[in-house]
XYZ file of C-alpha atoms in Angstrom:
80
model
C 11.033 9.209 2.003
C 10.447 6.573 4.682
C 7.500 6.709 7.031
C 5.829 5.015 9.981
C 2.127 4.281 9.957
C 0.416 5.834 12.997
C -3.108 4.532 12.327
C -4.850 1.586 10.780
C -5.577 1.779 7.057
C -9.169 2.839 6.316
C -11.293 3.297 3.179
C -9.641 0.279 1.532
C -10.478 -0.235 -2.151
C -9.324 -2.787 -4.722
C -7.628 -1.048 -7.663
C -6.835 -4.183 -9.701
C -6.922 -7.959 -9.316
C -5.822 -11.070 -11.170
C -4.639 -10.304 -14.687
C -5.300 -6.608 -14.127
C -2.254 -6.384 -11.837
C 0.565 -5.217 -14.125
C 3.362 -6.473 -11.843
C 1.842 -9.953 -11.445
C 4.788 -11.842 -12.980
C 7.348 -9.979 -10.876
C 5.311 -10.514 -7.701
C 4.973 -14.254 -8.451
C 8.728 -14.519 -8.981
C 9.670 -12.660 -5.776
C 6.948 -13.726 -3.312
C 5.498 -16.886 -4.858
C 2.418 -17.600 -6.926
C -0.858 -16.212 -5.729
C -3.963 -14.327 -6.725
C -2.595 -10.808 -6.469
C -4.619 -7.678 -5.827
C -3.524 -4.047 -5.817
C -5.243 -2.031 -3.091
C -5.382 1.517 -1.819
C -6.451 3.072 1.461
C -5.893 6.019 3.789
C -3.809 6.229 6.956
C -2.047 8.747 9.173
C 1.712 8.471 8.646
C 4.792 10.153 10.089
C 7.758 10.769 7.815
C 11.334 10.572 9.084
C 11.524 14.391 9.062
C 8.729 14.535 11.685
C 5.876 15.669 9.428
C 2.547 13.922 10.025
C 0.143 13.532 7.102
C -3.088 11.831 6.174
C -1.938 9.950 3.081
C -3.180 7.551 0.450
C -1.250 4.273 0.520
C -0.994 1.639 -2.218
C 0.143 -1.976 -1.783
C -0.103 -5.480 -3.226
C -1.726 -8.368 -1.396
C -2.226 -12.094 -1.970
C -3.903 -14.670 0.231
C -0.673 -16.658 0.601
C 1.627 -13.662 1.024
C -0.106 -10.857 2.932
C 0.590 -7.156 2.355
C 3.665 -6.370 0.229
C 5.414 -3.254 -1.083
C 3.354 -0.672 0.779
C 4.081 2.884 -0.349
C 2.668 6.359 0.104
C 1.140 7.510 -3.128
C -0.420 10.862 -2.290
C -0.395 13.276 0.638
C -3.960 14.317 1.370
C -3.740 16.642 4.381
C -0.922 17.788 6.650
C -1.721 17.225 10.312
C 1.372 18.855 11.900
């Protein structure tokens, strides 16, 4: 389900970096070589059906590429 982020991402943590990123080869092929990190954080998001949730988001990031492939991983609390 698609969503729109309504707040900035907070409580950002690094899940994996460097060789610990399982999709490193695919990310290098698609977005170019870089030192990839997988991160997670929390944000308020609104789904296309109108529901608003505090959710945990996961994404990949590299210094030369910025944030890529952001996705909602877990719904934490329904706000509406």
